[in-house]
Amino acid sequence: MFLMQILFMSGVTLTIGPKRTVKFFVKPQNHVGSTCFLGGLMLVFVGWPVVGIIAECYGFLALFRSFFPAVIAFLKRLPILGSVLTIPVIKDFITMIGGGRKSLPV
């Protein structure tokens, strides 16, 4: 679990750069997500993995919710998965989670 957390954080940093990573996590609209995600990370490190994972999941969704429309748009272009994502129940769920943002927040 510890290794996965380190790899995720280093992957984000290597992908968008250290400055932009810090800038992303300290944006005012990301404070709740950052606090939950980094707090959950610390809980996992100190030995409370279940509570930490729950906090991290909430923080992850709060932080990266604005990326979901871009990911969904990519997934809709895949041959089999694209047709599955057009099923009404799944489409409504994706719309509820993804929102309508067209540009990436970074």
PDB file of N, CA and C in Angstrom:
ATOM      1  N   MET A   1       0.823  -1.185   0.000  1.00  0.00           N
ATOM      2  CA  MET A   1       0.000   0.000   0.000  1.00  0.00           C
ATOM      3  C   MET A   1       0.876   1.261   0.000  1.00  0.00           C
ATOM      4  N   PHE A   2       1.879   1.253   0.826  1.00  0.00           N
ATOM      5  CA  PHE A   2       2.790   2.385   0.937  1.00  0.00           C
ATOM      6  C   PHE A   2       3.454   2.683  -0.403  1.00  0.00           C
ATOM      7  N   LEU A   3       3.903   1.641  -1.079  1.00  0.00           N
ATOM      8  CA  LEU A   3       4.577   1.805  -2.365  1.00  0.00           C
ATOM      9  C   LEU A   3       3.640   2.391  -3.413  1.00  0.00           C
ATOM     10  N   MET A   4       2.388   1.954  -3.397  1.00  0.00           N
ATOM     11  CA  MET A   4       1.412   2.475  -4.353  1.00  0.00           C
ATOM     12  C   MET A   4       1.221   3.985  -4.160  1.00  0.00           C
ATOM     13  N   GLN A   5       1.161   4.421  -2.909  1.00  0.00           N
ATOM     14  CA  GLN A   5       0.976   5.845  -2.619  1.00  0.00           C
ATOM     15  C   GLN A   5       2.161   6.668  -3.113  1.00  0.00           C
ATOM     16  N   ILE A   6       3.352   6.172  -2.858  1.00  0.00           N
ATOM     17  CA  ILE A   6       4.561   6.868  -3.297  1.00  0.00           C
ATOM     18  C   ILE A   6       4.611   6.946  -4.821  1.00  0.00           C
ATOM     19  N   LEU A   7       4.284   5.851  -5.492  1.00  0.00           N
ATOM     20  CA  LEU A   7       4.310   5.836  -6.957  1.00  0.00           C
ATOM     21  C   LEU A   7       3.259   6.773  -7.547  1.00  0.00           C
ATOM     22  N   PHE A   8       2.082   6.836  -6.936  1.00  0.00           N
ATOM     23  CA  PHE A   8       1.045   7.731  -7.443  1.00  0.00           C
ATOM     24  C   PHE A   8       1.488   9.190  -7.328  1.00  0.00           C
ATOM     25  N   MET A   9       1.967   9.569  -6.157  1.00  0.00           N
ATOM     26  CA  MET A   9       2.382  10.964  -5.959  1.00  0.00           C
ATOM     27  C   MET A   9       3.570  11.332  -6.845  1.00  0.00           C
ATOM     28  N   SER A  10       4.517  10.406  -7.008  1.00  0.00           N
ATOM     29  CA  SER A  10       5.655  10.707  -7.884  1.00  0.00           C
ATOM     30  C   SER A  10       5.212  10.742  -9.348  1.00  0.00           C
ATOM     31  N   GLY A  11       4.239   9.919  -9.710  1.00  0.00           N
ATOM     32  CA  GLY A  11       3.717   9.940 -11.079  1.00  0.00           C
ATOM     33  C   GLY A  11       3.036  11.250 -11.410  1.00  0.00           C
ATOM     34  N   VAL A  12       2.235  11.760 -10.484  1.00  0.00           N
ATOM     35  CA  VAL A  12       1.581  13.062 -10.693  1.00  0.00           C
ATOM     36  C   VAL A  12       2.646  14.148 -10.828  1.00  0.00           C
ATOM     37  N   THR A  13       3.638  14.099  -9.946  1.00  0.00           N
ATOM     38  CA  THR A  13       4.695  15.118  -9.979  1.00  0.00           C
ATOM     39  C   THR A  13       5.493  15.046 -11.270  1.00  0.00           C
ATOM     40  N   LEU A  14       5.826  13.852 -11.720  1.00  0.00           N
ATOM     41  CA  LEU A  14       6.590  13.721 -12.956  1.00  0.00           C
ATOM     42  C   LEU A  14       5.766  14.083 -14.188  1.00  0.00           C
ATOM     43  N   THR A  15       4.476  13.885 -14.122  1.00  0.00           N
ATOM     44  CA  THR A  15       3.616  14.176 -15.267  1.00  0.00           C
ATOM     45  C   THR A  15       3.419  15.674 -15.470  1.00  0.00           C
ATOM     46  N   ILE A  16       3.094  16.394 -14.399  1.00  0.00           N
ATOM     47  CA  ILE A  16       2.806  17.824 -14.572  1.00  0.00           C
ATOM     48  C   ILE A  16       3.876  18.735 -13.987  1.00  0.00           C
ATOM     49  N   GLY A  17       4.868  18.173 -13.333  1.00  0.00           N
ATOM     50  CA  GLY A  17       5.961  18.973 -12.779  1.00  0.00           C
ATOM     51  C   GLY A  17       5.729  19.316 -11.316  1.00  0.00           C
ATOM     52  N   PRO A  18       6.809  19.532 -10.568  1.00  0.00           N
ATOM     53  CA  PRO A  18       6.685  19.808  -9.137  1.00  0.00           C
ATOM     54  C   PRO A  18       5.934  21.100  -8.817  1.00  0.00           C
ATOM     55  N   LYS A  19       6.203  22.165  -9.568  1.00  0.00           N
ATOM     56  CA  LYS A  19       5.539  23.451  -9.309  1.00  0.00           C
ATOM     57  C   LYS A  19       4.034  23.360  -9.519  1.00  0.00           C
ATOM     58  N   ARG A  20       3.656  22.760 -10.634  1.00  0.00           N
ATOM     59  CA  ARG A  20       2.224  22.645 -10.939  1.00  0.00           C
ATOM     60  C   ARG A  20       1.525  21.672  -9.996  1.00  0.00           C
ATOM     61  N   THR A  21       2.246  20.657  -9.505  1.00  0.00           N
ATOM     62  CA  THR A  21       1.659  19.733  -8.543  1.00  0.00           C
ATOM     63  C   THR A  21       1.318  20.461  -7.252  1.00  0.00           C
ATOM     64  N   VAL A  22       2.266  21.231  -6.745  1.00  0.00           N
ATOM     65  CA  VAL A  22       2.019  21.992  -5.518  1.00  0.00           C
ATOM     66  C   VAL A  22       0.905  23.002  -5.756  1.00  0.00           C
ATOM     67  N   LYS A  23       0.957  23.680  -6.890  1.00  0.00           N
ATOM     68  CA  LYS A  23      -0.066  24.679  -7.218  1.00  0.00           C
ATOM     69  C   LYS A  23      -1.461  24.028  -7.287  1.00  0.00           C
ATOM     70  N   PHE A  24      -1.540  22.816  -7.842  1.00  0.00           N
ATOM     71  CA  PHE A  24      -2.813  22.111  -7.951  1.00  0.00           C
ATOM     72  C   PHE A  24      -3.363  21.746  -6.570  1.00  0.00           C
ATOM     73  N   PHE A  25      -2.496  21.251  -5.686  1.00  0.00           N
ATOM     74  CA  PHE A  25      -2.958  20.808  -4.377  1.00  0.00           C
ATOM     75  C   PHE A  25      -3.297  21.956  -3.429  1.00  0.00           C
ATOM     76  N   VAL A  26      -2.758  23.146  -3.658  1.00  0.00           N
ATOM     77  CA  VAL A  26      -3.033  24.262  -2.746  1.00  0.00           C
ATOM     78  C   VAL A  26      -4.056  25.264  -3.287  1.00  0.00           C
ATOM     79  N   LYS A  27      -4.651  24.993  -4.427  1.00  0.00           N
ATOM     80  CA  LYS A  27      -5.716  25.867  -4.931  1.00  0.00           C
ATOM     81  C   LYS A  27      -6.844  25.924  -3.905  1.00  0.00           C
ATOM     82  N   PRO A  28      -7.452  27.091  -3.733  1.00  0.00           N
ATOM     83  CA  PRO A  28      -8.540  27.210  -2.750  1.00  0.00           C
ATOM     84  C   PRO A  28      -9.701  26.243  -2.992  1.00  0.00           C
ATOM     85  N   GLN A  29     -10.054  25.993  -4.237  1.00  0.00           N
ATOM     86  CA  GLN A  29     -11.167  25.090  -4.504  1.00  0.00           C
ATOM     87  C   GLN A  29     -10.787  23.618  -4.286  1.00  0.00           C
ATOM     88  N   ASN A  30      -9.504  23.343  -4.089  1.00  0.00           N
ATOM     89  CA  ASN A  30      -9.055  21.965  -3.865  1.00  0.00           C
ATOM     90  C   ASN A  30      -8.669  21.691  -2.412  1.00  0.00           C
ATOM     91  N   HIS A  31      -8.922  22.614  -1.504  1.00  0.00           N
ATOM     92  CA  HIS A  31      -8.482  22.430  -0.117  1.00  0.00           C
ATOM     93  C   HIS A  31      -9.107  21.205   0.535  1.00  0.00           C
ATOM     94  N   VAL A  32     -10.409  21.004   0.366  1.00  0.00           N
ATOM     95  CA  VAL A  32     -11.071  19.854   0.995  1.00  0.00           C
ATOM     96  C   VAL A  32     -10.524  18.552   0.416  1.00  0.00           C
ATOM     97  N   GLY A  33     -10.428  18.477  -0.896  1.00  0.00           N
ATOM     98  CA  GLY A  33      -9.900  17.271  -1.535  1.00  0.00           C
ATOM     99  C   GLY A  33      -8.454  17.008  -1.155  1.00  0.00           C
ATOM    100  N   SER A  34      -7.642  18.068  -1.121  1.00  0.00           N
ATOM    101  CA  SER A  34      -6.236  17.916  -0.750  1.00  0.00           C
ATOM    102  C   SER A  34      -6.088  17.451   0.689  1.00  0.00           C
ATOM    103  N   THR A  35      -6.870  18.048   1.573  1.00  0.00           N
ATOM    104  CA  THR A  35      -6.799  17.668   2.980  1.00  0.00           C
ATOM    105  C   THR A  35      -7.198  16.212   3.173  1.00  0.00           C
ATOM    106  N   CYS A  36      -8.293  15.803   2.549  1.00  0.00           N
ATOM    107  CA  CYS A  36      -8.732  14.407   2.681  1.00  0.00           C
ATOM    108  C   CYS A  36      -7.731  13.448   2.045  1.00  0.00           C
ATOM    109  N   PHE A  37      -7.233  13.789   0.868  1.00  0.00           N
ATOM    110  CA  PHE A  37      -6.307  12.899   0.184  1.00  0.00           C
ATOM    111  C   PHE A  37      -4.995  12.773   0.951  1.00  0.00           C
ATOM    112  N   LEU A  38      -4.393  13.885   1.322  1.00  0.00           N
ATOM    113  CA  LEU A  38      -3.115  13.837   2.026  1.00  0.00           C
ATOM    114  C   LEU A  38      -3.278  13.331   3.460  1.00  0.00           C
ATOM    115  N   GLY A  39      -4.412  13.650   4.093  1.00  0.00           N
ATOM    116  CA  GLY A  39      -4.694  13.094   5.420  1.00  0.00           C
ATOM    117  C   GLY A  39      -4.868  11.589   5.371  1.00  0.00           C
ATOM    118  N   GLY A  40      -5.561  11.111   4.345  1.00  0.00           N
ATOM    119  CA  GLY A  40      -5.709   9.666   4.161  1.00  0.00           C
ATOM    120  C   GLY A  40      -4.380   9.000   3.889  1.00  0.00           C
ATOM    121  N   LEU A  41      -3.540   9.674   3.144  1.00  0.00           N
ATOM    122  CA  LEU A  41      -2.192   9.169   2.875  1.00  0.00           C
ATOM    123  C   LEU A  41      -1.418   9.006   4.177  1.00  0.00           C
ATOM    124  N   MET A  42      -1.506  10.001   5.045  1.00  0.00           N
ATOM    125  CA  MET A  42      -0.819   9.923   6.341  1.00  0.00           C
ATOM    126  C   MET A  42      -1.408   8.815   7.219  1.00  0.00           C
ATOM    127  N   LEU A  43      -2.739   8.647   7.178  1.00  0.00           N
ATOM    128  CA  LEU A  43      -3.359   7.574   7.961  1.00  0.00           C
ATOM    129  C   LEU A  43      -2.879   6.202   7.497  1.00  0.00           C
ATOM    130  N   VAL A  44      -2.720   6.033   6.197  1.00  0.00           N
ATOM    131  CA  VAL A  44      -2.193   4.767   5.681  1.00  0.00           C
ATOM    132  C   VAL A  44      -0.761   4.568   6.165  1.00  0.00           C
ATOM    133  N   PHE A  45       0.030   5.626   6.151  1.00  0.00           N
ATOM    134  CA  PHE A  45       1.433   5.531   6.573  1.00  0.00           C
ATOM    135  C   PHE A  45       1.569   5.174   8.051  1.00  0.00           C
ATOM    136  N   VAL A  46       0.668   5.688   8.907  1.00  0.00           N
ATOM    137  CA  VAL A  46       0.791   5.425  10.341  1.00  0.00           C
ATOM    138  C   VAL A  46       0.098   4.142  10.786  1.00  0.00           C
ATOM    139  N   GLY A  47      -0.564   3.454   9.868  1.00  0.00           N
ATOM    140  CA  GLY A  47      -1.115   2.140  10.208  1.00  0.00           C
ATOM    141  C   GLY A  47      -2.624   2.057  10.318  1.00  0.00           C
ATOM    142  N   TRP A  48      -3.362   3.007   9.811  1.00  0.00           N
ATOM    143  CA  TRP A  48      -4.823   2.952   9.782  1.00  0.00           C
ATOM    144  C   TRP A  48      -5.273   2.861   8.316  1.00  0.00           C
ATOM    145  N   PRO A  49      -5.023   1.743   7.667  1.00  0.00           N
ATOM    146  CA  PRO A  49      -5.247   1.679   6.222  1.00  0.00           C
ATOM    147  C   PRO A  49      -6.703   1.808   5.783  1.00  0.00           C
ATOM    148  N   VAL A  50      -7.649   1.234   6.517  1.00  0.00           N
ATOM    149  CA  VAL A  50      -9.047   1.276   6.075  1.00  0.00           C
ATOM    150  C   VAL A  50      -9.582   2.708   6.111  1.00  0.00           C
ATOM    151  N   VAL A  51      -9.368   3.388   7.228  1.00  0.00           N
ATOM    152  CA  VAL A  51      -9.825   4.779   7.348  1.00  0.00           C
ATOM    153  C   VAL A  51      -9.082   5.659   6.347  1.00  0.00           C
ATOM    154  N   GLY A  52      -7.784   5.407   6.184  1.00  0.00           N
ATOM    155  CA  GLY A  52      -6.979   6.180   5.244  1.00  0.00           C
ATOM    156  C   GLY A  52      -7.443   6.010   3.809  1.00  0.00           C
ATOM    157  N   ILE A  53      -7.770   4.796   3.426  1.00  0.00           N
ATOM    158  CA  ILE A  53      -8.223   4.549   2.052  1.00  0.00           C
ATOM    159  C   ILE A  53      -9.564   5.225   1.794  1.00  0.00           C
ATOM    160  N   ILE A  54     -10.451   5.199   2.782  1.00  0.00           N
ATOM    161  CA  ILE A  54     -11.749   5.866   2.619  1.00  0.00           C
ATOM    162  C   ILE A  54     -11.544   7.376   2.441  1.00  0.00           C
ATOM    163  N   ALA A  55     -10.684   7.957   3.277  1.00  0.00           N
ATOM    164  CA  ALA A  55     -10.399   9.394   3.157  1.00  0.00           C
ATOM    165  C   ALA A  55      -9.727   9.707   1.821  1.00  0.00           C
ATOM    166  N   GLU A  56      -8.811   8.856   1.391  1.00  0.00           N
ATOM    167  CA  GLU A  56      -8.137   9.071   0.110  1.00  0.00           C
ATOM    168  C   GLU A  56      -9.107   8.986  -1.058  1.00  0.00           C
ATOM    169  N   CYS A  57     -10.023   8.034  -1.014  1.00  0.00           N
ATOM    170  CA  CYS A  57     -10.998   7.903  -2.108  1.00  0.00           C
ATOM    171  C   CYS A  57     -11.849   9.162  -2.228  1.00  0.00           C
ATOM    172  N   TYR A  58     -12.326   9.671  -1.095  1.00  0.00           N
ATOM    173  CA  TYR A  58     -13.101  10.906  -1.138  1.00  0.00           C
ATOM    174  C   TYR A  58     -12.247  12.062  -1.659  1.00  0.00           C
ATOM    175  N   GLY A  59     -11.030  12.157  -1.166  1.00  0.00           N
ATOM    176  CA  GLY A  59     -10.129  13.218  -1.614  1.00  0.00           C
ATOM    177  C   GLY A  59      -9.801  13.110  -3.089  1.00  0.00           C
ATOM    178  N   PHE A  60      -9.582  11.883  -3.558  1.00  0.00           N
ATOM    179  CA  PHE A  60      -9.293  11.657  -4.974  1.00  0.00           C
ATOM    180  C   PHE A  60     -10.456  12.121  -5.843  1.00  0.00           C
ATOM    181  N   LEU A  61     -11.671  11.736  -5.450  1.00  0.00           N
ATOM    182  CA  LEU A  61     -12.842  12.153  -6.222  1.00  0.00           C
ATOM    183  C   LEU A  61     -13.016  13.665  -6.192  1.00  0.00           C
ATOM    184  N   ALA A  62     -12.784  14.272  -5.042  1.00  0.00           N
ATOM    185  CA  ALA A  62     -12.924  15.727  -4.933  1.00  0.00           C
ATOM    186  C   ALA A  62     -11.858  16.455  -5.743  1.00  0.00           C
ATOM    187  N   LEU A  63     -10.635  15.941  -5.731  1.00  0.00           N
ATOM    188  CA  LEU A  63      -9.540  16.603  -6.451  1.00  0.00           C
ATOM    189  C   LEU A  63      -9.626  16.428  -7.959  1.00  0.00           C
ATOM    190  N   PHE A  64      -9.881  15.216  -8.392  1.00  0.00           N
ATOM    191  CA  PHE A  64      -9.766  14.904  -9.808  1.00  0.00           C
ATOM    192  C   PHE A  64     -11.100  14.805 -10.531  1.00  0.00           C
ATOM    193  N   ARG A  65     -12.171  15.263  -9.903  1.00  0.00           N
ATOM    194  CA  ARG A  65     -13.488  15.244 -10.528  1.00  0.00           C
ATOM    195  C   ARG A  65     -13.511  16.026 -11.845  1.00  0.00           C
ATOM    196  N   SER A  66     -12.751  17.087 -11.913  1.00  0.00           N
ATOM    197  CA  SER A  66     -12.764  17.910 -13.122  1.00  0.00           C
ATOM    198  C   SER A  66     -12.026  17.244 -14.290  1.00  0.00           C
ATOM    199  N   PHE A  67     -11.246  16.204 -14.034  1.00  0.00           N
ATOM    200  CA  PHE A  67     -10.577  15.465 -15.107  1.00  0.00           C
ATOM    201  C   PHE A  67     -11.481  14.410 -15.735  1.00  0.00           C
ATOM    202  N   PHE A  68     -12.549  14.027 -15.031  1.00  0.00           N
ATOM    203  CA  PHE A  68     -13.389  12.937 -15.498  1.00  0.00           C
ATOM    204  C   PHE A  68     -13.989  13.150 -16.885  1.00  0.00           C
ATOM    205  N   PRO A  69     -14.449  14.366 -17.259  1.00  0.00           N
ATOM    206  CA  PRO A  69     -14.992  14.525 -18.613  1.00  0.00           C
ATOM    207  C   PRO A  69     -13.987  14.187 -19.711  1.00  0.00           C
ATOM    208  N   ALA A  70     -12.728  14.534 -19.523  1.00  0.00           N
ATOM    209  CA  ALA A  70     -11.714  14.204 -20.530  1.00  0.00           C
ATOM    210  C   ALA A  70     -11.485  12.699 -20.601  1.00  0.00           C
ATOM    211  N   VAL A  71     -11.467  12.054 -19.443  1.00  0.00           N
ATOM    212  CA  VAL A  71     -11.286  10.597 -19.404  1.00  0.00           C
ATOM    213  C   VAL A  71     -12.485   9.899 -20.036  1.00  0.00           C
ATOM    214  N   ILE A  72     -13.682  10.362 -19.712  1.00  0.00           N
ATOM    215  CA  ILE A  72     -14.902   9.768 -20.274  1.00  0.00           C
ATOM    216  C   ILE A  72     -14.935   9.953 -21.788  1.00  0.00           C
ATOM    217  N   ALA A  73     -14.558  11.122 -22.269  1.00  0.00           N
ATOM    218  CA  ALA A  73     -14.533  11.362 -23.716  1.00  0.00           C
ATOM    219  C   ALA A  73     -13.574  10.396 -24.401  1.00  0.00           C
ATOM    220  N   PHE A  74     -12.430  10.122 -23.779  1.00  0.00           N
ATOM    221  CA  PHE A  74     -11.479   9.155 -24.336  1.00  0.00           C
ATOM    222  C   PHE A  74     -12.074   7.750 -24.314  1.00  0.00           C
ATOM    223  N   LEU A  75     -12.682   7.360 -23.198  1.00  0.00           N
ATOM    224  CA  LEU A  75     -13.237   6.012 -23.070  1.00  0.00           C
ATOM    225  C   LEU A  75     -14.394   5.772 -24.046  1.00  0.00           C
ATOM    226  N   LYS A  76     -15.154   6.827 -24.354  1.00  0.00           N
ATOM    227  CA  LYS A  76     -16.267   6.685 -25.301  1.00  0.00           C
ATOM    228  C   LYS A  76     -15.790   6.382 -26.715  1.00  0.00           C
ATOM    229  N   ARG A  77     -14.538   6.681 -26.997  1.00  0.00           N
ATOM    230  CA  ARG A  77     -13.996   6.432 -28.331  1.00  0.00           C
ATOM    231  C   ARG A  77     -13.448   5.016 -28.493  1.00  0.00           C
ATOM    232  N   LEU A  78     -13.368   4.266 -27.399  1.00  0.00           N
ATOM    233  CA  LEU A  78     -12.888   2.889 -27.479  1.00  0.00           C
ATOM    234  C   LEU A  78     -13.998   2.001 -28.036  1.00  0.00           C
ATOM    235  N   PRO A  79     -13.655   1.009 -28.857  1.00  0.00           N
ATOM    236  CA  PRO A  79     -14.659   0.223 -29.564  1.00  0.00           C
ATOM    237  C   PRO A  79     -15.747  -0.418 -28.696  1.00  0.00           C
ATOM    238  N   ILE A  80     -15.421  -1.244 -27.767  1.00  0.00           N
ATOM    239  CA  ILE A  80     -16.439  -1.955 -26.991  1.00  0.00           C
ATOM    240  C   ILE A  80     -16.942  -1.101 -25.837  1.00  0.00           C
ATOM    241  N   LEU A  81     -16.036  -0.476 -25.139  1.00  0.00           N
ATOM    242  CA  LEU A  81     -16.402   0.316 -23.969  1.00  0.00           C
ATOM    243  C   LEU A  81     -17.266   1.519 -24.350  1.00  0.00           C
ATOM    244  N   GLY A  82     -17.059   2.076 -25.516  1.00  0.00           N
ATOM    245  CA  GLY A  82     -17.852   3.212 -25.969  1.00  0.00           C
ATOM    246  C   GLY A  82     -19.327   2.884 -26.078  1.00  0.00           C
ATOM    247  N   SER A  83     -19.643   1.693 -26.587  1.00  0.00           N
ATOM    248  CA  SER A  83     -21.051   1.307 -26.700  1.00  0.00           C
ATOM    249  C   SER A  83     -21.652   0.990 -25.335  1.00  0.00           C
ATOM    250  N   VAL A  84     -20.854   0.483 -24.405  1.00  0.00           N
ATOM    251  CA  VAL A  84     -21.348   0.215 -23.052  1.00  0.00           C
ATOM    252  C   VAL A  84     -21.654   1.527 -22.341  1.00  0.00           C
ATOM    253  N   LEU A  85     -20.846   2.541 -22.571  1.00  0.00           N
ATOM    254  CA  LEU A  85     -21.050   3.828 -21.909  1.00  0.00           C
ATOM    255  C   LEU A  85     -22.269   4.588 -22.414  1.00  0.00           C
ATOM    256  N   THR A  86     -22.871   4.145 -23.513  1.00  0.00           N
ATOM    257  CA  THR A  86     -24.078   4.804 -24.018  1.00  0.00           C
ATOM    258  C   THR A  86     -25.360   4.181 -23.467  1.00  0.00           C
ATOM    259  N   ILE A  87     -25.254   3.130 -22.665  1.00  0.00           N
ATOM    260  CA  ILE A  87     -26.435   2.545 -22.013  1.00  0.00           C
ATOM    261  C   ILE A  87     -27.007   3.608 -21.075  1.00  0.00           C
ATOM    262  N   PRO A  88     -28.335   3.845 -21.118  1.00  0.00           N
ATOM    263  CA  PRO A  88     -28.919   4.976 -20.380  1.00  0.00           C
ATOM    264  C   PRO A  88     -28.546   5.060 -18.896  1.00  0.00           C
ATOM    265  N   VAL A  89     -28.583   3.961 -18.171  1.00  0.00           N
ATOM    266  CA  VAL A  89     -28.271   3.997 -16.738  1.00  0.00           C
ATOM    267  C   VAL A  89     -26.814   4.395 -16.518  1.00  0.00           C
ATOM    268  N   ILE A  90     -25.927   3.814 -17.296  1.00  0.00           N
ATOM    269  CA  ILE A  90     -24.503   4.121 -17.177  1.00  0.00           C
ATOM    270  C   ILE A  90     -24.230   5.552 -17.629  1.00  0.00           C
ATOM    271  N   LYS A  91     -24.893   5.969 -18.698  1.00  0.00           N
ATOM    272  CA  LYS A  91     -24.715   7.330 -19.201  1.00  0.00           C
ATOM    273  C   LYS A  91     -25.152   8.362 -18.162  1.00  0.00           C
ATOM    274  N   ASP A  92     -26.283   8.117 -17.471  1.00  0.00           N
ATOM    275  CA  ASP A  92     -26.749   9.034 -16.429  1.00  0.00           C
ATOM    276  C   ASP A  92     -25.767   9.092 -15.262  1.00  0.00           C
ATOM    277  N   PHE A  93     -25.216   7.939 -14.869  1.00  0.00           N
ATOM    278  CA  PHE A  93     -24.247   7.889 -13.769  1.00  0.00           C
ATOM    279  C   PHE A  93     -22.982   8.653 -14.139  1.00  0.00           C
ATOM    280  N   ILE A  94     -22.507   8.467 -15.355  1.00  0.00           N
ATOM    281  CA  ILE A  94     -21.302   9.156 -15.818  1.00  0.00           C
ATOM    282  C   ILE A  94     -21.528  10.664 -15.876  1.00  0.00           C
ATOM    283  N   THR A  95     -22.699  11.071 -16.322  1.00  0.00           N
ATOM    284  CA  THR A  95     -23.023  12.496 -16.370  1.00  0.00           C
ATOM    285  C   THR A  95     -23.066  13.089 -14.966  1.00  0.00           C
ATOM    286  N   MET A  96     -23.610  12.328 -14.018  1.00  0.00           N
ATOM    287  CA  MET A  96     -23.684  12.796 -12.636  1.00  0.00           C
ATOM    288  C   MET A  96     -22.276  12.954 -12.035  1.00  0.00           C
ATOM    289  N   ILE A  97     -21.405  12.010 -12.287  1.00  0.00           N
ATOM    290  CA  ILE A  97     -20.050  12.056 -11.726  1.00  0.00           C
ATOM    291  C   ILE A  97     -19.175  13.049 -12.484  1.00  0.00           C
ATOM    292  N   GLY A  98     -19.225  13.006 -13.800  1.00  0.00           N
ATOM    293  CA  GLY A  98     -18.286  13.772 -14.608  1.00  0.00           C
ATOM    294  C   GLY A  98     -18.544  15.249 -14.725  1.00  0.00           C
ATOM    295  N   GLY A  99     -19.759  15.658 -14.630  1.00  0.00           N
ATOM    296  CA  GLY A  99     -20.043  17.079 -14.821  1.00  0.00           C
ATOM    297  C   GLY A  99     -19.933  17.456 -16.289  1.00  0.00           C
ATOM    298  N   GLY A 100     -19.795  18.732 -16.561  1.00  0.00           N
ATOM    299  CA  GLY A 100     -19.782  19.177 -17.937  1.00  0.00           C
ATOM    300  C   GLY A 100     -18.578  20.002 -18.326  1.00  0.00           C
ATOM    301  N   ARG A 101     -17.525  19.974 -17.575  1.00  0.00           N
ATOM    302  CA  ARG A 101     -16.350  20.793 -17.860  1.00  0.00           C
ATOM    303  C   ARG A 101     -15.640  20.288 -19.109  1.00  0.00           C
ATOM    304  N   LYS A 102     -15.232  21.197 -19.971  1.00  0.00           N
ATOM    305  CA  LYS A 102     -14.586  20.821 -21.229  1.00  0.00           C
ATOM    306  C   LYS A 102     -13.071  20.953 -21.199  1.00  0.00           C
ATOM    307  N   SER A 103     -12.525  21.778 -20.299  1.00  0.00           N
ATOM    308  CA  SER A 103     -11.083  21.980 -20.259  1.00  0.00           C
ATOM    309  C   SER A 103     -10.498  21.359 -19.001  1.00  0.00           C
ATOM    310  N   LEU A 104      -9.228  21.033 -19.061  1.00  0.00           N
ATOM    311  CA  LEU A 104      -8.563  20.432 -17.917  1.00  0.00           C
ATOM    312  C   LEU A 104      -8.179  21.503 -16.905  1.00  0.00           C
ATOM    313  N   PRO A 105      -8.202  21.168 -15.613  1.00  0.00           N
ATOM    314  CA  PRO A 105      -7.981  22.170 -14.577  1.00  0.00           C
ATOM    315  C   PRO A 105      -6.526  22.485 -14.266  1.00  0.00           C
ATOM    316  N   VAL A 106      -5.592  21.874 -14.916  1.00  0.00           N
ATOM    317  CA  VAL A 106      -4.166  22.109 -14.592  1.00  0.00           C
ATOM    318  C   VAL A 106      -3.560  23.067 -15.574  1.00  0.00           C
TER     319      VAL A 106
END
